[in-house]
Short mmCIF file of C-alpha atoms in Angstrom, two decimals:
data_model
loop_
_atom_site.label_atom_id
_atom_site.label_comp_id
_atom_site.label_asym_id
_atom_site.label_seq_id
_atom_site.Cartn_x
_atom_site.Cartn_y
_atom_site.Cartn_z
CA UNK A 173 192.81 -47.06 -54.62
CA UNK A 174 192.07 -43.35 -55.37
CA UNK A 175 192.55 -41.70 -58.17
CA UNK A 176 195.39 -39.11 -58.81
CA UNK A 177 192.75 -36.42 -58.54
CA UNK A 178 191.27 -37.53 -55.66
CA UNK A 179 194.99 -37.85 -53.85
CA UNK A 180 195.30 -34.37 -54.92
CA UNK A 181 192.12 -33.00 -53.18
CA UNK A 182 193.17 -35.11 -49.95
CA UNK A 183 197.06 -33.20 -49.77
CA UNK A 184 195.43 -30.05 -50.19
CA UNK A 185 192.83 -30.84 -47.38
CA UNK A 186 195.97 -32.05 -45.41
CA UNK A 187 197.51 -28.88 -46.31
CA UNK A 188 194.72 -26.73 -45.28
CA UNK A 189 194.76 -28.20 -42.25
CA UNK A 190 198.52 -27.84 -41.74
CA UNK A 191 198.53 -24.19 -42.59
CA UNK A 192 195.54 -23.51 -39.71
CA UNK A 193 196.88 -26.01 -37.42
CA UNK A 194 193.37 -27.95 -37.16
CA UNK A 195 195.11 -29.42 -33.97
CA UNK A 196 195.87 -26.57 -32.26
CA UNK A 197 192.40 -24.31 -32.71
CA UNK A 198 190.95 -27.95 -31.24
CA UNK A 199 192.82 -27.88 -28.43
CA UNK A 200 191.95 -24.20 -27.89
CA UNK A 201 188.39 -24.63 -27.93
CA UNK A 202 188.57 -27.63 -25.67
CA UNK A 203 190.07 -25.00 -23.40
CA UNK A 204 187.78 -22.24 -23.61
CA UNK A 205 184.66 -24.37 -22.82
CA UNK A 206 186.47 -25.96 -20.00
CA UNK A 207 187.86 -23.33 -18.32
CA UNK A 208 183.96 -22.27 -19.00
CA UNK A 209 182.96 -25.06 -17.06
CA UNK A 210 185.50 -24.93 -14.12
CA UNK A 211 186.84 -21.99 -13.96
CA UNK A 212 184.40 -18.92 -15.03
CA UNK A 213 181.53 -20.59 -14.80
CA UNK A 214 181.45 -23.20 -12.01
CA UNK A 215 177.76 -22.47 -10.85
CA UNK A 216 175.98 -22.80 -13.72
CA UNK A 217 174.59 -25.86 -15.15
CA UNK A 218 176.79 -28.36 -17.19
CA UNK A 219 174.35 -28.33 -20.04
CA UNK A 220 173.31 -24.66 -19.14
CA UNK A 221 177.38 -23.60 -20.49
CA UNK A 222 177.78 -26.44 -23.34
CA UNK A 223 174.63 -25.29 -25.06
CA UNK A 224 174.68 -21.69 -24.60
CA UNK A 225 174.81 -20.08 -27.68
CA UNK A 226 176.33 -16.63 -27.14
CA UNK A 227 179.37 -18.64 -25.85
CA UNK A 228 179.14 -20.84 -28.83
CA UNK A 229 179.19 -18.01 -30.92
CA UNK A 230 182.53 -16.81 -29.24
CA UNK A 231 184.09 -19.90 -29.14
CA UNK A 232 183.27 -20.20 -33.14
CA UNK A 233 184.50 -17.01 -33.79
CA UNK A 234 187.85 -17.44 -32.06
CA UNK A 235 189.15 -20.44 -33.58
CA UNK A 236 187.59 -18.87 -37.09
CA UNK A 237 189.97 -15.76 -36.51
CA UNK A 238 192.37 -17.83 -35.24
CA UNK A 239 192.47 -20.14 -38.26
CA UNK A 240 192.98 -16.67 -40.34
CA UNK A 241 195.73 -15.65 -38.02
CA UNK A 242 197.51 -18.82 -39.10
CA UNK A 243 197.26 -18.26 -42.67
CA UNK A 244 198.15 -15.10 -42.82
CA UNK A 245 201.14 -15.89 -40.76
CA UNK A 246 202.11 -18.41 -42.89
CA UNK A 247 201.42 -15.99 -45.99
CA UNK A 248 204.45 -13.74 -45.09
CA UNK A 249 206.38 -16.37 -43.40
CA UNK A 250 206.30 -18.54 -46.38
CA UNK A 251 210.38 -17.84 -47.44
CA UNK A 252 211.56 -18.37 -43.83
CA UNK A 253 209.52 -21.45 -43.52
CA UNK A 254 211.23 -22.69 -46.23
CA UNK A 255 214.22 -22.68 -44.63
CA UNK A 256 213.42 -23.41 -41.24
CA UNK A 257 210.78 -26.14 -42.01
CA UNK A 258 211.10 -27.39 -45.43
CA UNK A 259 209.16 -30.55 -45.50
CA UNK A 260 206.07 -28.54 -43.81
CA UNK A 261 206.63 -25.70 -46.61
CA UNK A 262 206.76 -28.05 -49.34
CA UNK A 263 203.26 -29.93 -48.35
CA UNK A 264 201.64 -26.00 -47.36
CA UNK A 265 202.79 -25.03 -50.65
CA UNK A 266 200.24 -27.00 -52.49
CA UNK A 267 197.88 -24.13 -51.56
CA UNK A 268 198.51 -21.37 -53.73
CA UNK A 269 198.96 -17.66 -51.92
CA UNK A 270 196.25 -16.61 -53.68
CA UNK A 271 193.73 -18.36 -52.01
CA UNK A 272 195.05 -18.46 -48.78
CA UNK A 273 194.74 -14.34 -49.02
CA UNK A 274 190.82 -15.64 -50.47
CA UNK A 275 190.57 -17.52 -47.32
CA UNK A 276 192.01 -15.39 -44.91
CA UNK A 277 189.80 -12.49 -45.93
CA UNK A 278 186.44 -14.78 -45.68
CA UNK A 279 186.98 -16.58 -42.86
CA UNK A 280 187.58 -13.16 -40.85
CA UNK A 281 184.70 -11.22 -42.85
CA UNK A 282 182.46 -14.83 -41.29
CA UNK A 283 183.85 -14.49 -37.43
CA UNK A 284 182.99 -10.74 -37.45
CA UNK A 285 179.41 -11.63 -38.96
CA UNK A 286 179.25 -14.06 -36.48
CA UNK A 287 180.58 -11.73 -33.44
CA UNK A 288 177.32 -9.34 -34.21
CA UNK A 289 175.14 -12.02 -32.86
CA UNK A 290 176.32 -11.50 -29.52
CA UNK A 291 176.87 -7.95 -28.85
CA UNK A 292 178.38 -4.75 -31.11
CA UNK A 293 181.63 -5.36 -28.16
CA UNK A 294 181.82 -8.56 -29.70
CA UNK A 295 182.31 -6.97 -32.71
CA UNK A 296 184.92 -4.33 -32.10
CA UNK A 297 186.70 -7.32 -29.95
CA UNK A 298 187.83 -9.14 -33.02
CA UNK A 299 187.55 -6.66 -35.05
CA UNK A 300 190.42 -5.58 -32.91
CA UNK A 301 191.99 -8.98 -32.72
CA UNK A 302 192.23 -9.20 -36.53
CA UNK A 303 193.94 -6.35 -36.80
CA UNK A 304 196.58 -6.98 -33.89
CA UNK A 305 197.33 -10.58 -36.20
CA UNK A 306 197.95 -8.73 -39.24
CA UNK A 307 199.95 -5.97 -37.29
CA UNK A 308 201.85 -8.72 -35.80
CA UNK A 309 202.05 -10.79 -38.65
CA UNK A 310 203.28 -8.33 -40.88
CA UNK A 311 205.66 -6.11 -38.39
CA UNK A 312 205.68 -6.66 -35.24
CA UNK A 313 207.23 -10.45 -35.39
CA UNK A 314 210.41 -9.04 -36.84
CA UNK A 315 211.24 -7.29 -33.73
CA UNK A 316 212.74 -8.16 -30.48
CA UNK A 317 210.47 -8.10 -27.40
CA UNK A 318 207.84 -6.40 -28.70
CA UNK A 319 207.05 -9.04 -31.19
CA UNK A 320 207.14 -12.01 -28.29
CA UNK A 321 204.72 -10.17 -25.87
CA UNK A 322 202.51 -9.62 -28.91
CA UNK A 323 202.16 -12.97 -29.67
CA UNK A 324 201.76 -14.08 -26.07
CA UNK A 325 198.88 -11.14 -25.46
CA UNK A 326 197.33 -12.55 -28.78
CA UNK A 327 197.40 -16.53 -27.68
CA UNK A 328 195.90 -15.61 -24.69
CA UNK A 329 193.07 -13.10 -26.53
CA UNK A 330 190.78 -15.95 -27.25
CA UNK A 331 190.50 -16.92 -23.09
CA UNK A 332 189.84 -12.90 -22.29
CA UNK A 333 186.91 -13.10 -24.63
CA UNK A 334 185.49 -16.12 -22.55
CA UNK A 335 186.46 -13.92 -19.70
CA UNK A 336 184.64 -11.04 -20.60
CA UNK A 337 181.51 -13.01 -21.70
CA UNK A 338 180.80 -15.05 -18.03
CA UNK A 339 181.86 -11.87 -16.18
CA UNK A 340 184.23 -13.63 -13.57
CA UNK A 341 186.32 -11.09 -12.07
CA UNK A 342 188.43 -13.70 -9.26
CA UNK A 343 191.81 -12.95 -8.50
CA UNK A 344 192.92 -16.59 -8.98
CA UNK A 345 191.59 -15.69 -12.81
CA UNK A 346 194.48 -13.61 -13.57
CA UNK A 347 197.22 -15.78 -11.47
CA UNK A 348 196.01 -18.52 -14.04
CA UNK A 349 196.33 -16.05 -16.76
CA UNK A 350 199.81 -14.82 -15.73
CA UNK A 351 201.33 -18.70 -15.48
CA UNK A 352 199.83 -18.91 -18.96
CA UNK A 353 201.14 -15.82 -20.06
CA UNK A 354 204.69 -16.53 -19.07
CA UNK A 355 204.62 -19.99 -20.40
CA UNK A 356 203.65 -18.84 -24.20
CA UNK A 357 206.20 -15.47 -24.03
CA UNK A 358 209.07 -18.65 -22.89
CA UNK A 359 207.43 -20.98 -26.42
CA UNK A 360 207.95 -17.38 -28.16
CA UNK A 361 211.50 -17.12 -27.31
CA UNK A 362 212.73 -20.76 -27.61
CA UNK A 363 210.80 -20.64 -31.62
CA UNK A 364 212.61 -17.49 -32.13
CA UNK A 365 216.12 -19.76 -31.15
CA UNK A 366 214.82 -22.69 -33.24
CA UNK A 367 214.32 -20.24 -36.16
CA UNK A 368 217.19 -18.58 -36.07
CA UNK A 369 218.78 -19.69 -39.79
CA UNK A 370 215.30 -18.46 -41.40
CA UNK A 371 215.43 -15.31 -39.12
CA UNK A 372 218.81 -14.32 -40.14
CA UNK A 373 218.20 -14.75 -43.96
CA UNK A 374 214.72 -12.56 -43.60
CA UNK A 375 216.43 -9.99 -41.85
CA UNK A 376 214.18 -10.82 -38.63
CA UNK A 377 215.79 -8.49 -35.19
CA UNK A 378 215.13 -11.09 -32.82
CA UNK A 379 216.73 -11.65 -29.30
CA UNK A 380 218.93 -14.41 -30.47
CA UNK A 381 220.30 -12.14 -33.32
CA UNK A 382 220.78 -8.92 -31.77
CA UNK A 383 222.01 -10.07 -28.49
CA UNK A 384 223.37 -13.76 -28.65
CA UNK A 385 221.73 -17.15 -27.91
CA UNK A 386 223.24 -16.60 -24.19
CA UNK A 387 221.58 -13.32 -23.57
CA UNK A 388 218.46 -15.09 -24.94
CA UNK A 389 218.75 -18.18 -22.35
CA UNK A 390 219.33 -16.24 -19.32
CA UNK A 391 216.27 -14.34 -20.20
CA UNK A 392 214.51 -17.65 -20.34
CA UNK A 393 215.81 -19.13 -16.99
CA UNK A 394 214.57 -15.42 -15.36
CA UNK A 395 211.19 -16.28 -16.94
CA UNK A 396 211.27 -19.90 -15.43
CA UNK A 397 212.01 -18.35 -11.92
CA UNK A 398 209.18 -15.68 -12.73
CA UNK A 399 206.71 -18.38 -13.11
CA UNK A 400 207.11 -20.76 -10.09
CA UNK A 401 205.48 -17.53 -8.84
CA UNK A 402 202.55 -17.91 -9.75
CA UNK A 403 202.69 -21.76 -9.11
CA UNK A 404 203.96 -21.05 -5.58
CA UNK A 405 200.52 -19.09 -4.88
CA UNK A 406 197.89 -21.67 -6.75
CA UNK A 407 199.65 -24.24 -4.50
CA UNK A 408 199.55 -22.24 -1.27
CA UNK A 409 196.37 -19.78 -1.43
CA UNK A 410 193.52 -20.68 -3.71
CA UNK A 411 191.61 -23.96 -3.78
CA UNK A 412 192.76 -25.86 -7.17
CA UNK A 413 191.35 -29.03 -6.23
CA UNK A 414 193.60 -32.14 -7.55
CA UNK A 415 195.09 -29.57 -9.92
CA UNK A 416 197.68 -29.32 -7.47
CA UNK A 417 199.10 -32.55 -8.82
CA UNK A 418 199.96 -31.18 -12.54
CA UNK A 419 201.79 -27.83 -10.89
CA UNK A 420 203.62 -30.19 -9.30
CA UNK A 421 204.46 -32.08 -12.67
CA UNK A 422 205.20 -28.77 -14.12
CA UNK A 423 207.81 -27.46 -11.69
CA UNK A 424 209.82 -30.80 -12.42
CA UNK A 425 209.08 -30.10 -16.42
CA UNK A 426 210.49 -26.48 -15.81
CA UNK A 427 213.34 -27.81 -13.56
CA UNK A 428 213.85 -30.67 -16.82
CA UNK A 429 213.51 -27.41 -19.18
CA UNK A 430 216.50 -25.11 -17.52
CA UNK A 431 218.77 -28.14 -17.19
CA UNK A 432 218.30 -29.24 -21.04
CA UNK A 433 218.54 -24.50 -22.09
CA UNK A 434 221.44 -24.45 -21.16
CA UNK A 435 223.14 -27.74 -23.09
CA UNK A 436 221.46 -26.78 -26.18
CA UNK A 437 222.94 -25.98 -29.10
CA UNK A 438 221.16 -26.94 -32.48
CA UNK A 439 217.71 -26.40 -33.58
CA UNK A 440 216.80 -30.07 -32.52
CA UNK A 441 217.38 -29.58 -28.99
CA UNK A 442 215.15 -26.23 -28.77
CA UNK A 443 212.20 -28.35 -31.08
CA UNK A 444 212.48 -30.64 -28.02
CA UNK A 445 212.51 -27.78 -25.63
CA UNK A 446 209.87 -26.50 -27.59
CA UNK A 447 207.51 -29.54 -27.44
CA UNK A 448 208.09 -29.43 -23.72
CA UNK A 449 206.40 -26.37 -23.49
CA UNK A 450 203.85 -27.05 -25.47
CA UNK A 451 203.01 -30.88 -23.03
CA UNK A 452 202.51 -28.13 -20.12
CA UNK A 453 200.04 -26.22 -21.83
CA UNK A 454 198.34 -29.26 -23.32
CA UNK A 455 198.05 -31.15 -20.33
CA UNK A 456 197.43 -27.99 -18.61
CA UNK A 457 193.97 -27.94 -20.63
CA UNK A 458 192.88 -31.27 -19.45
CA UNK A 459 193.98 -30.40 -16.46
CA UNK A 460 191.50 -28.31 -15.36
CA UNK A 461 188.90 -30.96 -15.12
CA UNK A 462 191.03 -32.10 -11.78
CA UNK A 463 189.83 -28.69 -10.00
CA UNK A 464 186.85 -30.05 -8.69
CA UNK A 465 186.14 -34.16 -10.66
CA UNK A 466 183.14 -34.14 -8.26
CA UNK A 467 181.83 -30.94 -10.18
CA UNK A 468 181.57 -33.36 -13.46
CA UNK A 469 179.06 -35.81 -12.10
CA UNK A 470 177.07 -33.23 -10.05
CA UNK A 471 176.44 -30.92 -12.53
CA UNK A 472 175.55 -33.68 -15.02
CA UNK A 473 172.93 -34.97 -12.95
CA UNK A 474 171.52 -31.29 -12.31
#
């Protein structure tokens, strides 16, 4: 059995770890190295990307400032969260704002320090990333539009430094990067309907608020006929490999989404419209691997 101080040090780990979504910065770097692999990278040597420590480097440095992005979003969402998520508040609570402002300042002062191994660009790249969180974090969320593209551009931020890094300039780069895009600014606006109790009593001006939930949905379905744009030309012009088969999947998940918009009505149904979102972007990570499975065992062997 452990002792009460020993439970103690294990919630606030938990907590930690709920406050920088562990889960999410692993799924992100599981992404950046494998759209490495297959996507920026795909002539390079298996081992030649995995162990190459510039991209290390960048990949570390994301997910630190990402972890700091999360804290200090949950720093001056802490009130709303309360009402919005109350059992998650209650369990983040058991690290005190004072050292999640400790933490957020180290953990951003360590990805810079770490940036200026690479390159000074490195360096003015997050440097620059910080500061859009903490713009975003502390203003820009509480506004309509503005505050939903910001947090798309800034999900998306950690794949441009990738980008940036292995120098892959192919078209089919950015029509991967503008499904994404449209995807997260749809997860923005279905969180801003989910939230909308906490975001009326903290004086947010989101879509929802200022213009109605309806406004807000038929924005939405616009955004879901927007993307099968991009789908339509992965399918039809660029070589995806067996890729193909989780478009596919996500045109029925998007036809599933619309359907289910439009007969929601209580924050339940957009936490489920929510999580679908967030199965296409997960399985769109492991999904890469299907864009050439031959690649795998070739480049292993190289």
């Amino acid at each position: 059995m452990l002792s009460r101080k020993n439970r103690l040090i294990l919630l606030k780990l938990l907590s930690l770890f709920s406050i920088v979504r562990g889960y999410n910065i692993l799924i992100i770097v599981l992404a950046q190295y494998l759209t490495s692999v297959f996507i920026l990278a795909p002539d390079i040597r298996l081992r030649d990307v995995l162990f190459d420590p510039n991209l290390f480097v960048i990949v570390l440095a994301s997910s630190g400032v990402i972890a700091a992005g999360y804290i200090i979003n949950n720093f001056y969402d802490r009130e709303k969260d309360l009402i919005n998520r109350p059992r998650k508040t209650m369990l983040d609570r058991l690290v005190s704002q004072q050292t999640k402002l400790t933490g957020y300042f180290v953990v951003n002062f360590l990805s810079v320090i770490l940036a200026s191994y690479v390159s000074f660009r490195a360096v003015l790249f997050f440097s620059g990333y910080i500061f859009g969180i903490w713009l975003y974090s502390h203003k820009l969320k509480k506004r309509p539009f503005v505050g939903n593209i910001t947090a798309s551009i800034l999900s998306i931020a950690p794949f441009f430094a990738v980008f940036v890094y292995c120098k892959n300039f192919d078209e089919v780069i950015f029509v991967h990067a503008t499904f994404l895009f449209i995807i997260l600014i749809m997860r923005e606006m279905i969180k801003d309907l989910s939230n909308l109790t906490g975001d009326v009593a903290q004086n947010y001006k989101t879509i929802p608020i200022l213009y109605g939930e309806s406004v807000s949905k038929k924005m939405i379905s616009i955004l879901i006929l927007i993307c099968c744009i991009p789908i339509f030309l992965l399918l039809t012009r660029y070589e995806i490999g067996f890729m193909y088969l989780y478009f596919y999947v996500c045109l029925g998940l998007l036809l599933l989404f619309l359907i289910l918009l439009w007969r929601s009505r209580k924050r339940t149904h957009y936490v489920w419209l929510h999580n679908i979102l967030k199965l296409i972007i997960v399985s769109g990570v492991f999904s890469i691997i299907l864009i050439d499975i031959n690649l795998i065992l070739d480049r292993i062997l190289w």
